[in-house]
Phi, psi and omega in degrees: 000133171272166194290107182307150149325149193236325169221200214189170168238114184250089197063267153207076157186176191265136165258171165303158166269016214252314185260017149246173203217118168273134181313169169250333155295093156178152160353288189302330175252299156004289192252007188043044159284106180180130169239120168236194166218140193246125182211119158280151162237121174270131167278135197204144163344328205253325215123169171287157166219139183280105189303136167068352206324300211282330185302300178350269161352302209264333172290333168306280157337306199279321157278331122014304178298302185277358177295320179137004183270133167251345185234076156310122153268050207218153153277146158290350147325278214319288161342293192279035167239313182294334152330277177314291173334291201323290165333271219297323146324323167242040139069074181253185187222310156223150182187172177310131164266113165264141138266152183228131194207094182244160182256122191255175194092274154302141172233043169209180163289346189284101174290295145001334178285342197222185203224126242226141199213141177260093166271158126265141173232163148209171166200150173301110173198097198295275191268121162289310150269164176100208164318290187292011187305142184282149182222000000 
């Protein structure tokens, strides 16, 4: 089985994963107002390496935009460091990334009504195919 995250990225800092919390009153889970991305990481001779990380990112952003959040409270540096933190905390070599971007607060459609709120998860998953394939 593979391993979960031991901690996350809540906005901006890492929590335990045992101690983050999504409102269950908001937008994001409600109304599906939420943008993510699916990001591997492999493990090489070198460390881990994150496939693709700024394309991720800048696609992330970019939905984000067209969902309609306009006041991240992040940069993208900030985004792409906290990614790594994230990684480099729960010492995996390869594993998933979701960064998540949801809308908290508002309980109506009006995206502007609520505040763009930042999770990170990873959990460990060495093989997509074969044998060692996650199931």
């Amino acid at each position: 089985m593979a391993s979960k995250s031991r901690y996350v990225w809540v906005e901006h800092e890492l929590k335990d994963s045992s101690e983050s919390k999504i409102p269950f009153v908001n937008a994001g889970l409600h109304y599906g107002f939420s943008v993510f991305e699916g990001i591997r990481c492999y493990a090489t001779d070198t460390g881990a390496a994150i496939f693709r990380l700024e394309e991720h990112v800048d696609r992330l952003l970019d939905s984000a935009h067209i969902v309609g959040f306009r006041d991240l409270s992040f940069t993208r540096a900030e985004l792409l460091e906290a990614i790594h933190k994230t990684v480099a905390a729960n010492g995996f070599s390869a594993c998933y990334i979701r960064p998540l971007i949801y809308l908290d607060g508002a309980m109506n459609l009006v995206v502007d009504s609520g505040k763009p709120r930042l999770m990170i998860a990873v959990w460990e998953w060495t093989s997509f195919l074969g044998a060692e394939a996650r199931e």
